[in-house]
Structures are given as structure tokens and as C-alpha cells.
Coordinates of C-alpha atoms and ligand atoms in Angstrom, one line a residue:
M130 CA -62.7 -7.4 -14.6
T131 CA -59.8 -8.6 -12.9
T132 CA -59.0 -12.1 -11.7
R133 CA -56.2 -11.1 -9.6
I134 CA -56.8 -11.9 -6.0
T135 CA -57.6 -8.9 -3.6
W136 CA -55.4 -9.2 -0.6
I137 CA -56.5 -7.6 2.8
L138 CA -53.5 -7.8 5.0
G139 CA -52.8 -6.3 8.3
N140 CA -49.4 -5.5 9.5
W141 CA -49.3 -5.4 13.2
K142 CA -45.9 -4.3 13.5
Q143 CA -44.4 -4.2 17.2
N144 CA -48.1 -4.3 18.7
H145 CA -50.2 -6.8 20.2
L146 CA -49.0 -9.3 23.0
A147 CA -50.0 -12.7 22.4
A148 CA -53.3 -12.6 24.0
D149 CA -54.3 -9.5 22.2
A150 CA -52.9 -10.8 18.8
A151 CA -55.1 -14.1 19.6
E152 CA -58.3 -12.0 20.5
C153 CA -57.9 -9.8 17.3
A154 CA -57.3 -12.6 15.2
Q155 CA -60.2 -14.4 16.7
G156 CA -62.4 -11.3 16.1
I157 CA -61.3 -11.2 12.4
A158 CA -62.0 -14.9 11.9
S159 CA -65.4 -14.9 13.4
G160 CA -66.6 -11.9 11.5
L161 CA -65.2 -12.7 8.1
E162 CA -67.8 -14.7 6.5
A163 CA -70.3 -11.8 7.2
A164 CA -67.9 -9.1 5.9
L165 CA -67.2 -11.0 2.6
A166 CA -70.9 -12.2 2.2
N167 CA -72.8 -11.0 -1.0
P168 CA -70.0 -9.5 -2.8
V169 CA -70.7 -7.1 -5.6
A170 CA -71.1 -8.6 -9.3
G171 CA -67.6 -9.3 -10.7
C172 CA -65.8 -9.1 -7.4
P173 CA -62.3 -10.8 -7.5
E174 CA -61.6 -13.3 -4.8
V175 CA -60.8 -11.6 -1.5
R176 CA -58.2 -13.1 0.9
V177 CA -57.3 -11.7 4.1
G178 CA -54.4 -12.2 6.4
V179 CA -52.4 -10.9 9.4
A180 CA -48.7 -10.3 10.4
P181 CA -48.2 -10.6 14.2
T182 CA -44.7 -10.2 15.8
Y183 CA -42.6 -13.6 15.6
L184 CA -43.7 -14.3 19.3
A185 CA -47.3 -14.0 18.8
L186 CA -47.4 -16.2 15.7
A187 CA -48.2 -19.4 17.8
A188 CA -51.2 -17.5 19.6
T189 CA -52.5 -16.1 16.2
A190 CA -52.0 -19.4 14.1
P191 CA -55.3 -21.2 15.4
F192 CA -57.5 -18.5 13.8
A193 CA -55.5 -18.2 10.6
R194 CA -56.5 -21.1 8.3
P195 CA -55.2 -20.8 5.0
A196 CA -57.3 -20.8 2.0
K197 CA -60.2 -20.8 4.3
D198 CA -60.4 -17.8 6.5
A199 CA -57.1 -15.6 7.3
W200 CA -53.7 -16.2 6.2
L201 CA -50.8 -16.0 8.7
L202 CA -47.9 -13.8 7.8
A203 CA -44.5 -13.0 9.3
Q204 CA -43.3 -9.3 9.2
D205 CA -39.9 -10.2 7.9
V206 CA -37.9 -13.2 7.1
A207 CA -34.1 -14.2 7.2
A208 CA -32.0 -14.1 4.1
Q209 CA -30.4 -17.3 4.8
E210 CA -31.7 -20.9 5.4
S211 CA -30.1 -21.6 8.9
G212 CA -26.7 -21.1 10.7
A213 CA -24.9 -18.8 13.1
F214 CA -27.1 -15.7 12.3
T215 CA -28.1 -14.2 15.7
G216 CA -31.6 -12.9 15.9
E217 CA -32.7 -14.1 12.5
V218 CA -35.7 -16.3 11.8
G219 CA -35.8 -18.5 8.6
V220 CA -38.2 -19.8 6.2
A221 CA -38.3 -23.4 7.8
M222 CA -39.0 -21.9 11.2
L223 CA -41.7 -19.8 9.9
K224 CA -43.4 -22.7 8.2
E225 CA -43.2 -24.7 11.3
A226 CA -45.1 -21.9 13.1
G227 CA -47.9 -22.0 10.3
V228 CA -46.9 -19.2 8.4
D229 CA -47.8 -18.9 4.9
A230 CA -46.4 -15.6 3.7
A231 CA -43.6 -13.0 4.8
I232 CA -43.5 -9.3 4.4
V233 CA -40.3 -8.3 2.7
G234 CA -38.6 -4.8 2.5
H235 CA -41.3 -2.8 4.4
S236 CA -40.0 0.6 4.6
E237 CA -39.5 0.7 8.2
R238 CA -37.0 -2.2 8.0
R239 CA -35.3 -0.3 5.2
A240 CA -35.2 2.9 7.2
H241 CA -34.3 1.7 10.9
F242 CA -32.6 -1.6 10.3
G243 CA -30.4 -1.2 7.2
D244 CA -32.5 -3.3 4.8
T245 CA -31.1 -2.4 1.3
N246 CA -32.4 -3.5 -1.9
A247 CA -29.5 -6.1 -2.1
L248 CA -30.5 -7.6 1.3
V249 CA -34.2 -7.5 0.2
A250 CA -33.4 -9.3 -2.9
R251 CA -31.8 -12.1 -0.9
K252 CA -34.8 -12.4 1.5
L253 CA -37.4 -12.5 -1.1
A254 CA -35.5 -15.0 -3.3
N255 CA -35.2 -17.4 -0.1
A256 CA -38.8 -16.9 0.7
L257 CA -39.8 -17.7 -2.5
A258 CA -37.5 -20.5 -3.4
H259 CA -38.4 -22.5 -0.2
G260 CA -42.2 -22.1 -0.7
L261 CA -43.4 -19.0 1.1
T262 CA -45.6 -16.4 -0.6
A263 CA -43.8 -13.1 -0.2
V264 CA -45.2 -9.5 0.0
L265 CA -42.6 -7.2 -1.4
C266 CA -42.8 -3.6 -0.4
V267 CA -41.9 -0.6 -2.2
G268 CA -42.2 2.9 -1.9
E269 CA -40.9 6.5 -2.3
S270 CA -39.8 9.1 0.1
L271 CA -41.8 12.5 0.2
E272 CA -38.5 14.1 -1.1
S273 CA -38.4 11.7 -4.1
R274 CA -42.0 12.6 -4.7
D275 CA -41.4 16.3 -4.4
K276 CA -38.6 16.0 -6.9
G277 CA -40.9 13.9 -9.3
E278 CA -38.6 11.0 -9.0
H279 CA -41.2 8.8 -7.4
E280 CA -41.8 6.3 -10.3
S281 CA -38.0 6.0 -11.0
T282 CA -37.3 5.5 -7.3
V283 CA -39.9 2.7 -7.0
I284 CA -39.1 1.1 -10.3
T285 CA -35.3 0.9 -9.0
Q286 CA -36.5 -0.7 -5.6
L287 CA -38.7 -3.1 -7.7
S288 CA -36.0 -4.2 -10.0
E289 CA -33.2 -4.3 -7.5
S290 CA -35.3 -6.2 -5.1
L291 CA -36.2 -8.9 -7.6
A292 CA -32.7 -9.1 -9.0
Q293 CA -32.0 -12.5 -7.3
V294 CA -35.6 -14.1 -8.1
D295 CA -35.7 -16.8 -10.7
S296 CA -38.1 -15.5 -13.5
N297 CA -39.9 -18.9 -13.0
A298 CA -40.7 -18.0 -9.3
I299 CA -42.7 -15.1 -10.7
D300 CA -46.1 -16.4 -10.0
A301 CA -48.9 -16.0 -7.6
R302 CA -46.9 -16.4 -4.7
L303 CA -45.3 -13.0 -5.4
V304 CA -47.4 -10.0 -4.2
I305 CA -46.3 -6.4 -4.5
A306 CA -47.1 -3.7 -2.0
Y307 CA -46.8 0.0 -3.1
E308 CA -46.5 2.2 0.3
P309 CA -45.3 5.5 -0.2
V310 CA -43.2 6.3 3.1
W311 CA -44.9 9.7 3.4
A312 CA -48.4 8.1 3.9
I313 CA -47.3 5.3 6.5
G314 CA -48.7 6.0 9.9
T315 CA -49.1 9.7 9.0
G316 CA -52.8 9.9 8.3
R317 CA -52.0 11.2 4.8
T318 CA -53.2 8.8 2.2
A319 CA -52.1 8.7 -1.4
S320 CA -54.8 10.0 -3.6
P321 CA -56.5 7.2 -5.7
E322 CA -55.0 8.7 -9.0
Q323 CA -51.6 8.8 -7.4
A324 CA -51.9 5.0 -6.2
R325 CA -53.4 4.0 -9.5
D326 CA -50.8 5.7 -11.5
M327 CA -47.9 4.1 -9.5
H328 CA -49.5 0.7 -9.7
R329 CA -49.8 1.0 -13.3
A330 CA -46.3 1.8 -13.6
I331 CA -45.2 -1.3 -11.5
R332 CA -47.5 -3.4 -13.5
S333 CA -45.9 -2.2 -16.9
H334 CA -42.4 -2.7 -15.5
L335 CA -43.4 -6.4 -14.4
G336 CA -45.1 -6.9 -17.7
Q337 CA -42.1 -5.8 -19.6
T338 CA -39.6 -7.8 -17.5
Y339 CA -41.7 -11.1 -16.9
G340 CA -44.6 -11.0 -19.4
D341 CA -47.9 -12.3 -18.4
A342 CA -46.7 -13.8 -15.0
G343 CA -45.3 -10.4 -14.1
R344 CA -48.2 -8.5 -15.4
G345 CA -50.8 -10.6 -13.6
R346 CA -49.5 -10.0 -10.1
S347 CA -51.7 -8.3 -7.3
I348 CA -50.3 -5.0 -6.3
L349 CA -51.6 -3.7 -3.1
Y350 CA -51.7 -0.3 -1.9
G351 CA -50.4 0.7 1.9
G352 CA -50.2 3.9 3.7
S353 CA -53.0 5.3 6.1
V354 CA -55.9 3.1 4.7
K355 CA -58.9 3.0 6.6
P356 CA -62.5 1.9 6.5
G357 CA -63.2 5.4 5.1
N358 CA -60.8 5.5 2.2
A359 CA -60.8 1.9 1.1
A360 CA -63.6 2.0 -1.3
E361 CA -62.4 5.1 -3.2
L362 CA -58.9 3.5 -3.5
L363 CA -60.2 0.3 -5.2
A364 CA -62.4 2.0 -7.3
A365 CA -59.7 3.9 -8.7
G366 CA -58.6 0.6 -10.6
D367 CA -55.5 -1.3 -10.7
I368 CA -55.3 -1.7 -6.8
D369 CA -55.6 -5.2 -5.6
G370 CA -56.0 -4.7 -1.9
F371 CA -54.1 -3.2 0.9
L372 CA -51.5 -3.6 3.5
I373 CA -52.8 -1.9 6.6
G374 CA -51.1 -0.8 9.7
G375 CA -52.9 1.1 12.2
A376 CA -56.4 0.1 11.0
S377 CA -55.7 -3.6 11.3
L378 CA -55.1 -3.4 14.9
K379 CA -58.7 -3.8 15.8
A380 CA -61.0 -6.6 14.3
D381 CA -63.9 -4.0 13.3
S382 CA -62.0 -1.7 11.3
F383 CA -60.0 -4.5 9.6
L384 CA -63.2 -6.2 8.7
A385 CA -64.8 -3.1 7.6
I386 CA -62.2 -2.8 5.0
A387 CA -62.5 -6.3 4.0
A388 CA -66.2 -5.6 3.5
A389 CA -65.4 -2.7 1.4
A390 CA -63.3 -4.9 -0.8
A391 CA -66.3 -7.3 -1.3
Q392 CA -68.5 -4.4 -2.1
T393 CA -66.6 -2.1 -4.3
A394 CA -67.0 -2.7 -8.1
R395 CA -63.6 -2.6 -9.8
P396 CA -63.4 -0.7 -13.0
S397 CA -62.7 -2.9 -16.1
A398 CA -59.1 -2.9 -17.0
Ligands
PGA681 P1 -50.4 2.4 8.2 O1 -49.2 1.2 7.8 O2 -51.7 1.7 7.6 O3 -50.4 2.5 9.7 O4 -50.1 3.7 7.5 C1 -49.1 0.6 6.6 C2 -48.0 -0.3 6.4 O5 -46.9 0.1 7.3 O6 -48.1 -1.2 5.8

């Protein structure tokens, strides 16, 4: 039985104006207790969180109460603390807005905005060094999977993205999200076996590099997660929750996935 936290995280991307974000967050906050009630025996702790746009953080914050209900996440974070960096939002600004955690290295940032492993490494190190929890995203393209290079692609992303992180900072504040690019927003989900095998490879790499502190990290799956496939993914083992795009935009479907996390028995490690 795992003691790793199960995270159910919504990434709202460039969706939801402030009023819609507040309404969705309120819906999640009000339904959460019921969704997580009477968990299956041995269920690990389930924590939920949502990542609105920067401009909707303030409207969402009142419904996101760390350690109690939902966590508040940012979708990205600057690599530097402050200064002449037009368009950037730093850790201190996020904390002031009530943010608990930041997503770093999402594949859409990597594909459309030039976030390289080197830049992701600086963002990640900065977030962790200044007290945010960070959700580091990694994942291979379809081309890489078709060539059979998916595991080496992901391990390279992982190690290069962690290159600037002090090994003392490898603790519960580091969460990994495996999101195969070909499964994001496509309706095509990795099979439970594909996801589990990659999570095992990631865990083994973290264990070899950082010992128990690395091995014990929560590793989430992302890519077309829906209420209908959440339970079978969790039941595969080694999947410690989800980073959810489309299905997190409505409180009902988000809560259904959270409920699946509370009701699905995890195989023993
Ligand atoms: P999706 O997005 O659930 O819409 O596939 C996942 C993500 O990008 O985190």
C-alpha cells in the first residue's frame, strides 16, 4: 500500500474568465467532501488543486484552501525572482496571490513558447528554492514513442529538468506529471500499462539518482483523463493521481475523477 499522496489537479489552461473560474472552483470546493467520503480501505491521502490563468487566481483563491480543500496552482512560474523581465510572474507574486504550487514544463509551454529543459530547470529550481510546490511535466511525442525512444526521451527530460535542483530539495514539494504529448487534448489516453511502465521507469530513475527521497515522489499521469478512465489508470499501480485538462473545466467531471481516486483500490507495490 502506498503512502504517496494522490493528487487530482486541474489545469485550466487559457480557459475560464474570472467569474467562470470562481464558479468552477466553488463547485469543486462544495462537492469535495462528498466526493472523497468513505474512501476504499488503504486509500492514500487524496489532495485536489486547480490551476486557473494568472488573472483568475484572485477570484479562485477564496475557494482554494491549502491542506483543507483545494490547492491553488499557477500554470507556470518565472525562472528569476524579479526584475526587468516583461510578461513574467515570479514566485513571490504567486505566493502573494495565495498560490501553493506551480506547474513547470507543460508540453504546451515546451511546444509553443520555447521552454527548453534548461529553462524548465531554472524555473523548477527557483520555485522549489522559494517554497512553492512544483509539478514538473515530462512526456514524449508520438514520433518518439513510435521509434521506441519514449523512455529515454522522458528520462532525459527528467534529468535535464532536475539538473539545477539541489538534492536536498527533492521532497514532497516535488511532484512529477507524465503526460505523453500524443494523449493531451486528443481523446487518446495512454493505456494503463503504458502509463504504469513509464511511471516505473521514472520512479526507478529518481530512486537511483536521489535514493528514497526520489523514489517516494508522487508521479501523476496526464492526457485525456476522464471520469470514465480514471479508475482503470489508478488500478494499474504506480499512478499517484492526475493532471487533467479538458475534464477539469467542469466541477462535476473533476469531482467524479476525485471520487474515483477515493474509491479505487491501489495494487500493493
Ligand atoms: P487533457 O490535458 O486532459 O485535456 O488531455 C492534460 C494536460 O494538458 O495537462
